[in-house]
Amino acid sequence: MRKHLKRLNAPKHWMLDKLGGVFAPKPSPGPHKSRECLPLCLILRNRLKYALTYKEVTTILMQRVVKVDGKIRMDKCYPCGIMDVVSIEKSDEHFRLIYDNKGRFVVHRIEAIEAQYKLCKVKSKKLGDKGVPCVGLHDGRTIRYPDPLIKEGDSVMVDIATNKITDFVKFDVGALCMITGGRNAGRVGVIQRREKHIGSFEIVHLKDAAGQEFATRATNVFAIGTGSKPMISLPKGKGIKLSIVDERH
């Protein structure tokens, strides 16, 4: 296994400067893929600016003040991914990792009430030991005895303290979704229709709040609410992709 990561091979959405050194922090093995996560040290140093150097990040983490999804994390390369909640108890600050309208990770500040839950996409549904039904979620969790209506592709609201499912959103027409991969990553829209292609990828057609239509693979779609009501607060831009002309104004 490789233990190093060169700066130029780091994912583009980390937005590291090309000349800021030779290496980048290599994400530790964890719940999110290394190309789809943001290491904890980049959150504290590059985004929140609580530390100036890598060494200062270590000093902060060793004080056991940073929690990811309610658990104290001291690994500076811990991979935080979409919908993860990063809490700093000392300053009573809470952040959710989410994509902006250009598909880059943004550390979005949230209220303490919203930091008590997170949304997870159901990746698999199966029977475990002794015939117990369980669902596997996108952040590596396995939750037993889910609601029988929950299927693969749906999203569930998980209470972080108890690790229990409190609510769920069906992955169906009319669901409000965020795109988590591909060219449209970060866009938010309502599902208009789904197309099944035998032997190929299922395609989902969506429409955003500005009336623009776009399509992507079903695997890239993450349901976050119904109609126009998201279950989580969205970052600036609300997931609406602007044209080059609109961005200038």
Short mmCIF file of C-alpha atoms in Angstrom, two decimals:
data_model
loop_
_atom_site.label_atom_id
_atom_site.label_comp_id
_atom_site.label_asym_id
_atom_site.label_seq_id
_atom_site.Cartn_x
_atom_site.Cartn_y
_atom_site.Cartn_z
CA MET A 1 0.00 0.00 0.00
CA ARG A 2 1.26 3.48 -0.84
CA LYS A 3 1.85 5.76 2.12
CA HIS A 4 2.53 8.96 0.18
CA LEU A 5 0.62 11.20 -2.21
CA LYS A 6 2.25 13.73 -4.51
CA ARG A 7 0.73 17.20 -4.66
CA LEU A 8 -0.05 16.98 -8.37
CA ASN A 9 -1.85 13.65 -7.96
CA ALA A 10 -4.14 14.96 -5.21
CA PRO A 11 -7.81 15.38 -6.20
CA LYS A 12 -8.51 18.73 -7.88
CA HIS A 13 -11.39 19.57 -5.54
CA TRP A 14 -8.97 19.77 -2.59
CA MET A 15 -7.79 22.99 -4.27
CA LEU A 16 -4.17 22.71 -3.16
CA ASP A 17 -1.71 25.11 -4.73
CA LYS A 18 0.74 23.51 -7.12
CA LEU A 19 3.84 25.09 -5.60
CA GLY A 20 2.95 24.64 -1.92
CA GLY A 21 5.28 21.66 -1.44
CA VAL A 22 5.92 18.30 -3.07
CA PHE A 23 3.50 16.13 -1.10
CA ALA A 24 -0.14 16.23 -0.03
CA PRO A 25 -1.74 14.45 2.93
CA LYS A 26 -2.65 10.90 1.93
CA PRO A 27 -6.09 10.01 3.34
CA SER A 28 -6.08 7.12 5.81
CA PRO A 29 -8.21 4.06 5.05
CA GLY A 30 -11.70 4.85 6.28
CA PRO A 31 -15.37 5.21 5.43
CA HIS A 32 -14.87 7.26 2.25
CA LYS A 33 -12.83 6.69 -0.90
CA SER A 34 -9.60 8.65 -1.09
CA ARG A 35 -10.69 10.55 -4.22
CA GLU A 36 -14.06 11.42 -2.67
CA CYS A 37 -12.97 12.73 0.71
CA LEU A 38 -11.22 15.63 2.40
CA PRO A 39 -8.56 14.75 5.01
CA LEU A 40 -9.12 16.29 8.44
CA CYS A 41 -5.90 18.32 8.28
CA LEU A 42 -7.06 20.12 5.11
CA ILE A 43 -10.32 21.05 6.83
CA LEU A 44 -8.53 22.57 9.84
CA ARG A 45 -5.62 24.15 7.96
CA ASN A 46 -6.75 25.08 4.45
CA ARG A 47 -10.49 25.62 4.92
CA LEU A 48 -11.12 26.77 8.49
CA LYS A 49 -7.64 28.31 8.93
CA TYR A 50 -7.35 27.15 12.55
CA ALA A 51 -3.78 26.01 11.92
CA LEU A 52 -0.99 27.39 9.76
CA THR A 53 1.06 24.21 9.49
CA TYR A 54 0.66 20.44 9.52
CA LYS A 55 2.35 20.35 12.94
CA GLU A 56 -0.23 22.73 14.41
CA VAL A 57 -3.03 20.48 13.12
CA THR A 58 -1.49 17.60 15.11
CA THR A 59 -1.37 19.77 18.23
CA ILE A 60 -5.06 20.68 17.87
CA LEU A 61 -6.17 17.09 17.25
CA MET A 62 -4.15 15.75 20.19
CA GLN A 63 -6.26 17.92 22.52
CA ARG A 64 -9.19 15.67 21.55
CA VAL A 65 -11.44 18.59 20.65
CA VAL A 66 -12.42 17.64 17.08
CA LYS A 67 -15.27 15.20 16.51
CA VAL A 68 -16.36 13.68 13.21
CA ASP A 69 -19.91 12.29 13.35
CA GLY A 70 -19.86 12.47 17.15
CA LYS A 71 -16.60 10.52 17.61
CA ILE A 72 -13.29 12.09 18.64
CA ARG A 73 -10.78 11.74 15.81
CA MET A 74 -7.06 12.27 16.31
CA ASP A 75 -5.85 11.04 12.91
CA LYS A 76 -4.90 14.10 10.85
CA CYS A 77 -5.47 12.23 7.59
CA TYR A 78 -8.88 10.87 8.60
CA PRO A 79 -11.08 10.89 5.46
CA CYS A 80 -14.17 13.06 5.91
CA GLY A 81 -16.69 12.66 3.09
CA ILE A 82 -20.03 14.02 1.93
CA MET A 83 -22.61 14.68 4.68
CA ASP A 84 -20.07 14.14 7.50
CA VAL A 85 -20.49 16.45 10.49
CA VAL A 86 -17.30 17.96 11.93
CA SER A 87 -17.80 19.44 15.41
CA ILE A 88 -15.42 21.51 17.51
CA GLU A 89 -16.85 21.42 21.04
CA LYS A 90 -14.56 24.08 22.49
CA SER A 91 -15.84 26.83 20.22
CA ASP A 92 -19.31 25.25 19.79
CA GLU A 93 -18.95 25.16 16.01
CA HIS A 94 -20.40 22.57 13.67
CA PHE A 95 -19.76 22.03 9.98
CA ARG A 96 -21.16 19.69 7.35
CA LEU A 97 -19.09 18.56 4.38
CA ILE A 98 -21.10 19.07 1.23
CA TYR A 99 -20.53 19.93 -2.43
CA ASP A 100 -20.93 23.45 -3.79
CA ASN A 101 -22.53 24.10 -7.19
CA LYS A 102 -19.20 23.42 -8.92
CA GLY A 103 -18.72 19.99 -7.32
CA ARG A 104 -16.05 21.02 -4.82
CA PHE A 105 -16.16 20.23 -1.13
CA VAL A 106 -17.31 23.13 1.01
CA VAL A 107 -17.16 23.10 4.81
CA HIS A 108 -20.67 24.41 5.46
CA ARG A 109 -21.36 25.93 8.90
CA ILE A 110 -24.52 24.55 10.54
CA GLU A 111 -26.48 24.98 13.79
CA ALA A 112 -26.04 22.61 16.73
CA ILE A 113 -29.54 21.16 16.16
CA GLU A 114 -28.72 20.23 12.56
CA ALA A 115 -25.41 18.70 13.67
CA GLN A 116 -27.30 15.95 15.53
CA TYR A 117 -28.15 14.06 12.34
CA LYS A 118 -26.77 13.25 8.91
CA LEU A 119 -28.15 11.89 5.66
CA CYS A 120 -26.80 8.62 4.29
CA LYS A 121 -27.43 6.89 1.00
CA VAL A 122 -28.40 3.20 1.14
CA LYS A 123 -25.84 1.23 -0.87
CA SER A 124 -27.06 -2.28 -0.13
CA LYS A 125 -29.87 -4.11 1.62
CA LYS A 126 -29.43 -7.70 2.74
CA LEU A 127 -30.12 -10.31 5.37
CA GLY A 128 -27.30 -10.64 7.88
CA ASP A 129 -26.57 -13.30 10.51
CA LYS A 130 -29.61 -15.21 11.79
CA GLY A 131 -31.75 -13.64 9.05
CA VAL A 132 -31.57 -10.11 10.46
CA PRO A 133 -32.34 -7.49 7.77
CA CYS A 134 -29.75 -4.73 7.53
CA VAL A 135 -28.81 -1.83 5.25
CA GLY A 136 -25.28 -0.75 4.30
CA LEU A 137 -24.84 3.02 4.03
CA HIS A 138 -22.47 5.13 1.94
CA ASP A 139 -20.25 5.99 4.94
CA GLY A 140 -19.57 2.37 5.91
CA ARG A 141 -22.32 2.03 8.53
CA THR A 142 -24.49 -1.04 8.78
CA ILE A 143 -27.83 -0.54 10.48
CA ARG A 144 -29.98 -3.51 11.53
CA TYR A 145 -33.75 -3.80 11.42
CA PRO A 146 -34.46 -0.85 9.06
CA ASP A 147 -37.96 0.16 7.98
CA PRO A 148 -39.10 -2.48 5.43
CA LEU A 149 -39.97 0.29 2.93
CA ILE A 150 -36.31 1.38 2.67
CA LYS A 151 -34.69 0.14 -0.54
CA GLU A 152 -31.29 0.55 -2.25
CA GLY A 153 -30.77 4.08 -3.54
CA ASP A 154 -32.98 5.72 -0.89
CA SER A 155 -31.54 8.12 1.66
CA VAL A 156 -31.94 7.75 5.42
CA MET A 157 -31.61 10.30 8.19
CA VAL A 158 -29.35 8.86 10.88
CA ASP A 159 -29.28 10.20 14.43
CA ILE A 160 -25.55 10.49 15.16
CA ALA A 161 -25.78 9.90 18.92
CA THR A 162 -27.89 6.73 18.76
CA ASN A 163 -26.99 5.48 15.24
CA LYS A 164 -30.70 4.91 14.56
CA ILE A 165 -32.68 5.76 11.42
CA THR A 166 -35.21 8.52 12.19
CA ASP A 167 -36.53 9.29 8.70
CA PHE A 168 -35.99 8.37 5.05
CA VAL A 169 -36.46 9.72 1.52
CA LYS A 170 -37.45 7.45 -1.36
CA PHE A 171 -35.29 7.62 -4.49
CA ASP A 172 -38.17 8.29 -6.86
CA VAL A 173 -39.77 10.89 -9.12
CA GLY A 174 -40.34 14.12 -7.16
CA ALA A 175 -37.39 13.62 -4.79
CA LEU A 176 -34.97 16.52 -4.34
CA CYS A 177 -31.45 15.24 -5.02
CA MET A 178 -27.84 16.35 -4.98
CA ILE A 179 -25.43 15.02 -7.61
CA THR A 180 -22.28 13.55 -6.07
CA GLY A 181 -20.23 12.63 -9.14
CA GLY A 182 -19.70 13.31 -12.83
CA ARG A 183 -19.85 16.63 -14.65
CA ASN A 184 -22.92 17.84 -12.76
CA ALA A 185 -21.49 17.16 -9.28
CA GLY A 186 -22.87 19.58 -6.71
CA ARG A 187 -26.06 20.43 -8.60
CA VAL A 188 -29.40 20.08 -6.83
CA GLY A 189 -32.62 19.21 -8.66
CA VAL A 190 -35.90 17.33 -8.56
CA ILE A 191 -36.12 13.94 -10.31
CA GLN A 192 -38.31 14.17 -13.42
CA ARG A 193 -37.93 10.61 -14.71
CA ARG A 194 -35.70 7.54 -14.60
CA GLU A 195 -34.56 5.53 -17.61
CA LYS A 196 -33.48 1.92 -17.25
CA HIS A 197 -31.06 0.69 -19.91
CA ILE A 198 -30.55 -3.07 -19.88
CA GLY A 199 -26.87 -3.95 -19.77
CA SER A 200 -25.93 -0.30 -19.25
CA PHE A 201 -26.34 2.46 -16.68
CA GLU A 202 -29.63 3.73 -15.32
CA ILE A 203 -30.01 7.41 -16.26
CA VAL A 204 -31.88 9.95 -14.11
CA HIS A 205 -33.26 13.22 -15.51
CA LEU A 206 -33.50 16.13 -13.08
CA LYS A 207 -34.65 19.75 -13.10
CA ASP A 208 -33.16 22.42 -10.83
CA ALA A 209 -34.89 25.41 -9.20
CA ALA A 210 -33.88 27.65 -12.13
CA GLY A 211 -35.69 25.34 -14.58
CA GLN A 212 -32.56 23.88 -16.19
CA GLU A 213 -32.74 20.17 -17.01
CA PHE A 214 -29.79 17.79 -16.78
CA ALA A 215 -29.19 14.04 -16.66
CA THR A 216 -26.71 11.78 -14.88
CA ARG A 217 -26.19 8.16 -13.83
CA ALA A 218 -28.36 6.88 -10.99
CA THR A 219 -25.26 6.01 -8.93
CA ASN A 220 -24.36 9.72 -8.78
CA VAL A 221 -27.70 10.81 -7.32
CA PHE A 222 -28.18 11.38 -3.57
CA ALA A 223 -31.74 12.12 -2.38
CA ILE A 224 -31.77 14.96 0.19
CA GLY A 225 -35.50 15.77 0.49
CA THR A 226 -38.82 15.95 -1.31
CA GLY A 227 -40.18 18.68 -3.59
CA SER A 228 -38.41 21.90 -2.69
CA LYS A 229 -37.69 21.00 0.96
CA PRO A 230 -34.18 19.67 1.63
CA MET A 231 -33.60 17.91 4.98
CA ILE A 232 -30.26 19.68 5.35
CA SER A 233 -29.26 23.30 4.81
CA LEU A 234 -27.53 23.88 1.48
CA PRO A 235 -24.40 26.01 0.99
CA LYS A 236 -24.27 29.30 -0.91
CA GLY A 237 -25.58 28.93 -4.45
CA LYS A 238 -28.17 26.30 -3.40
CA GLY A 239 -26.82 23.84 -5.99
CA ILE A 240 -27.86 25.91 -9.02
CA LYS A 241 -25.24 25.95 -11.75
CA LEU A 242 -24.70 29.44 -13.17
CA SER A 243 -23.64 30.18 -16.70
CA ILE A 244 -20.39 32.07 -17.28
CA VAL A 245 -22.36 35.29 -17.91
CA ASP A 246 -24.38 34.93 -14.68
CA GLU A 247 -21.24 34.29 -12.62
CA ARG A 248 -19.77 37.63 -13.62
CA HIS A 249 -22.72 39.61 -12.21
#
